[in-house]
PDB file of C-alpha atoms in Angstrom:
ATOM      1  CA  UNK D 170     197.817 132.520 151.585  1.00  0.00           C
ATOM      2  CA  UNK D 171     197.176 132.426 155.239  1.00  0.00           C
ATOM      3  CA  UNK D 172     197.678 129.367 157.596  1.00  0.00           C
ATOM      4  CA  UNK D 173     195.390 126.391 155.487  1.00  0.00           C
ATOM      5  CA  UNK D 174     196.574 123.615 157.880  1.00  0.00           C
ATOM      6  CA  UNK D 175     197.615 123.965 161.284  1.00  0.00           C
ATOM      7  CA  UNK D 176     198.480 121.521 164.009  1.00  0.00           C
ATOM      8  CA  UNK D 177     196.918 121.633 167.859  1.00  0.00           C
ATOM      9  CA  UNK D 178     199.696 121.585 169.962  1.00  0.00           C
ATOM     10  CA  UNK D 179     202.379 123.070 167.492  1.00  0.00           C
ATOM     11  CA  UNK D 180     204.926 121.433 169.280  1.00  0.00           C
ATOM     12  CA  UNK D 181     205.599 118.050 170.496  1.00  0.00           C
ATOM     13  CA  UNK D 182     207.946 117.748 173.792  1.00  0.00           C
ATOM     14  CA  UNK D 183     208.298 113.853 174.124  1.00  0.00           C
ATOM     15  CA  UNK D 184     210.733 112.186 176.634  1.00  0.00           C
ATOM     16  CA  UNK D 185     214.074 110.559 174.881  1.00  0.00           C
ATOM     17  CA  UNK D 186     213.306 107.688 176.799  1.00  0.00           C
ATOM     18  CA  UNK D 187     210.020 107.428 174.936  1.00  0.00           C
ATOM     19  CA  UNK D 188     206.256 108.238 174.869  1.00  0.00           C
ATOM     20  CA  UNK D 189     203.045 109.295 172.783  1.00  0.00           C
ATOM     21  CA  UNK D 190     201.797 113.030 172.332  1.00  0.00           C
ATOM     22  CA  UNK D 191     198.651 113.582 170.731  1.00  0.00           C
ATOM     23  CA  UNK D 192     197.506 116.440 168.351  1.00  0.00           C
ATOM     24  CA  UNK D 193     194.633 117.555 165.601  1.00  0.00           C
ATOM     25  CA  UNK D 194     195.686 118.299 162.411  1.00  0.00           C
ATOM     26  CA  UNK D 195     193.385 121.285 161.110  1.00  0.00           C
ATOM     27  CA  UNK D 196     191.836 122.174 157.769  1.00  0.00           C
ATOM     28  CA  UNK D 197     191.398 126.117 157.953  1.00  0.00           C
ATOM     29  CA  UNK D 198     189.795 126.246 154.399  1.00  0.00           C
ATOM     30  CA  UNK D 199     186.919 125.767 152.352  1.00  0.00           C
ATOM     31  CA  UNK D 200     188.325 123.145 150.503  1.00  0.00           C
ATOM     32  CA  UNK D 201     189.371 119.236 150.997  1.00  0.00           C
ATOM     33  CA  UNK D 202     193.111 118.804 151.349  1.00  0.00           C
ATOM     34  CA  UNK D 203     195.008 115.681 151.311  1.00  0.00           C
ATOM     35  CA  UNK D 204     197.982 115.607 153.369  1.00  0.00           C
ATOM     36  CA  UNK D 205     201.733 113.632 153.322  1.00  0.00           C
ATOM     37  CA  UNK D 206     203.718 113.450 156.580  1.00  0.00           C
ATOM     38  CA  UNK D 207     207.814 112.766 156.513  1.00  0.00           C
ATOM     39  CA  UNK D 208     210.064 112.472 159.237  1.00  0.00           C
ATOM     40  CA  UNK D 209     213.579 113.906 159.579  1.00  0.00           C
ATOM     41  CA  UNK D 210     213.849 111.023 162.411  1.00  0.00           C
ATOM     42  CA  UNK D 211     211.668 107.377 161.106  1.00  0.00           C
ATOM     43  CA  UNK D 212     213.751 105.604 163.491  1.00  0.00           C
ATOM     44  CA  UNK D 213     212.746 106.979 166.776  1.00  0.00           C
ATOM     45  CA  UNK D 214     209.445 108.737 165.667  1.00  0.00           C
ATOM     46  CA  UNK D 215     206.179 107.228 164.084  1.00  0.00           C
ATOM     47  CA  UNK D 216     202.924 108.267 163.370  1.00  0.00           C
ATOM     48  CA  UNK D 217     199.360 106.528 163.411  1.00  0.00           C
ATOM     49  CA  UNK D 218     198.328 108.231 159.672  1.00  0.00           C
ATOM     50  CA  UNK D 219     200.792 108.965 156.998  1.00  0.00           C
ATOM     51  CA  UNK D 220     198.566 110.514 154.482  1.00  0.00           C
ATOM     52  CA  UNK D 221     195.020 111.091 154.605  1.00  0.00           C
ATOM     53  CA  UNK D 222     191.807 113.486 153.637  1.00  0.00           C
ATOM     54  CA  UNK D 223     190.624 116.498 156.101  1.00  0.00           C
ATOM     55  CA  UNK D 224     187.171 117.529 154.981  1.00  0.00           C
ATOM     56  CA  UNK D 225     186.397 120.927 155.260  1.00  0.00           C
ATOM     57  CA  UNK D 226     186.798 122.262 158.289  1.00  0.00           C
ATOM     58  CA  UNK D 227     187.669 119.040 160.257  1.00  0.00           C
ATOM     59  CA  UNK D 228     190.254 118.134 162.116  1.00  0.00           C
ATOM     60  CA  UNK D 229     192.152 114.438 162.338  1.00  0.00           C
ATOM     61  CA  UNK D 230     193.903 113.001 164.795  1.00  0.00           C
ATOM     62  CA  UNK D 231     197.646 112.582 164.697  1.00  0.00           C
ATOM     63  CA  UNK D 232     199.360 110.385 167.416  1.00  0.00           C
ATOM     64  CA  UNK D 233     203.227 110.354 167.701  1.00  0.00           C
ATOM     65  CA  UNK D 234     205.367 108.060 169.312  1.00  0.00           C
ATOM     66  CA  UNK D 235     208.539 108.219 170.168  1.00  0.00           C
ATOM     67  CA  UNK D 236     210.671 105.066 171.241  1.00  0.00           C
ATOM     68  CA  UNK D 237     213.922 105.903 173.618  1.00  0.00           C
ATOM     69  CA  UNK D 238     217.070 106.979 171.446  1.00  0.00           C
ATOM     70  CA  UNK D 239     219.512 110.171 172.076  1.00  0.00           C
ATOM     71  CA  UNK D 240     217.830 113.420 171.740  1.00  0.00           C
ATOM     72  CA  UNK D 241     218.670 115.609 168.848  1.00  0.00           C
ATOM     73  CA  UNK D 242     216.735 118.523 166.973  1.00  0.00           C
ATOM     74  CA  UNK D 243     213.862 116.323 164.413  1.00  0.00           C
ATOM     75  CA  UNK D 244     210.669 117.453 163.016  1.00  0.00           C
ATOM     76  CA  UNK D 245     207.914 116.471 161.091  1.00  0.00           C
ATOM     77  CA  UNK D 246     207.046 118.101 157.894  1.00  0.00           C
ATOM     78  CA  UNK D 247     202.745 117.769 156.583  1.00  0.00           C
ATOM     79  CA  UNK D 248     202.527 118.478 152.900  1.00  0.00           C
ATOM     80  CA  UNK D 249     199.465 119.428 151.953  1.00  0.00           C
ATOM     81  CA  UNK D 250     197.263 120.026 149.100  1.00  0.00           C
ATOM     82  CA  UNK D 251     193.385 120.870 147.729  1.00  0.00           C
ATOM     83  CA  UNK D 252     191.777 118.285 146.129  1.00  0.00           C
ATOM     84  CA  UNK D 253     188.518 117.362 144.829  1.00  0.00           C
ATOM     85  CA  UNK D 254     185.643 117.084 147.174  1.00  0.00           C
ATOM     86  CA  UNK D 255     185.199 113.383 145.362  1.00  0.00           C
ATOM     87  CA  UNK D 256     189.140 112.663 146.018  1.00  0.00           C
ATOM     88  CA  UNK D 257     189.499 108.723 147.453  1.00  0.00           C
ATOM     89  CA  UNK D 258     193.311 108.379 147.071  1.00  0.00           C
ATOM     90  CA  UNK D 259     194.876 110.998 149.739  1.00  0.00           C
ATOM     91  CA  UNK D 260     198.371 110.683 147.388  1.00  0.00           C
ATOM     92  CA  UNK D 261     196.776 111.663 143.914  1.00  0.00           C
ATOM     93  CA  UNK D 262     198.347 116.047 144.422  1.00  0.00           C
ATOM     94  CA  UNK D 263     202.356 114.057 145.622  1.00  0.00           C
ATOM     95  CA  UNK D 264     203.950 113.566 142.464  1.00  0.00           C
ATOM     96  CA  UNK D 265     207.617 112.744 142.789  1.00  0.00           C
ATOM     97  CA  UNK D 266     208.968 116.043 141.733  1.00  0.00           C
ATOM     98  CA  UNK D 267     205.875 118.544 142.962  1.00  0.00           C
ATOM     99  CA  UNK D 268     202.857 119.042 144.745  1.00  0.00           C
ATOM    100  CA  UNK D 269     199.296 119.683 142.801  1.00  0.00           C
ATOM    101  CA  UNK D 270     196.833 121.584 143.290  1.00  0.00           C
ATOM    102  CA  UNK D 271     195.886 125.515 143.829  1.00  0.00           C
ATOM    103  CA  UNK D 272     196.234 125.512 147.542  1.00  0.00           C
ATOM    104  CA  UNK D 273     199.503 123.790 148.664  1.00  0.00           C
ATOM    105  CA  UNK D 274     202.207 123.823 151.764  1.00  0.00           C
ATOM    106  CA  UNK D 275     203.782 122.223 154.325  1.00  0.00           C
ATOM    107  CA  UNK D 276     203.954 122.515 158.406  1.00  0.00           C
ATOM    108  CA  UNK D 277     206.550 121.631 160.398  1.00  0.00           C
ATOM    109  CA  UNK D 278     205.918 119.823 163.582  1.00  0.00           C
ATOM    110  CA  UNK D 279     209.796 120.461 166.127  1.00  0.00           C
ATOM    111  CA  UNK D 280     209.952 116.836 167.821  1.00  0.00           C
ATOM    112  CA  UNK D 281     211.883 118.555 171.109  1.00  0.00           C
ATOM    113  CA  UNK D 282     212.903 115.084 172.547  1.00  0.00           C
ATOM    114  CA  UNK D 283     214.323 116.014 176.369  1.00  0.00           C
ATOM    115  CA  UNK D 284     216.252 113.674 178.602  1.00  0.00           C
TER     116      UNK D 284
END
């Protein structure tokens, strides 16, 4: 296994006192993957897609916002899994005790939120 989803910046340096930084979440592979994302933080952090498809070779956007709060060391972690080129439902490989699928992982995005 090599690096099947990546995200462009790797890092996300956001002000505590608030903000937005943008990134692409990239499929490396020659497969569909459907993704998950958590948060060690979901009171200072969101994101504008929680789960979703990346075709092959596409990217998607992934927006996070940060609203003011005390800085301390968070990340987000993308699951991620193959699925069917057919797939509709971006949550059919997350079952509640594993992920599906031949091709699986997770990234970790550092939230680095300065003051």
């Amino acid at each position: 296994m090599g690096v099947e989803l990546s995200i462009d910046p790797p890092t996300c340096p956001i002000s505590a006192a608030g903000g937005t930084s943008k990134h692409k979440i990239v499929n490396h592979t020659d497969r569909m993957l459907a993704f998950k994302i958590k948060s060690s933080n979901n009171s200072n952090y969101s994101v504008n897609v929680v789960h979703g498809l990346i075709q092959i070779g596409y990217t998607t956007d992934l927006i996070i916002t940060r609203i003011k709060g005390k800085p301390k060391a968070d990340k987000l972690v993308i699951m991620y899994a193959d699925v069917a080129q057919d797939c509709k439902d971006p949550l059919t490989p997350f079952k509640p005790d594993k992920i599906e699928g031949e091709i699986t992982g997770e990234t970790v995005v550092k939230l680095s939120a300065a003051e």
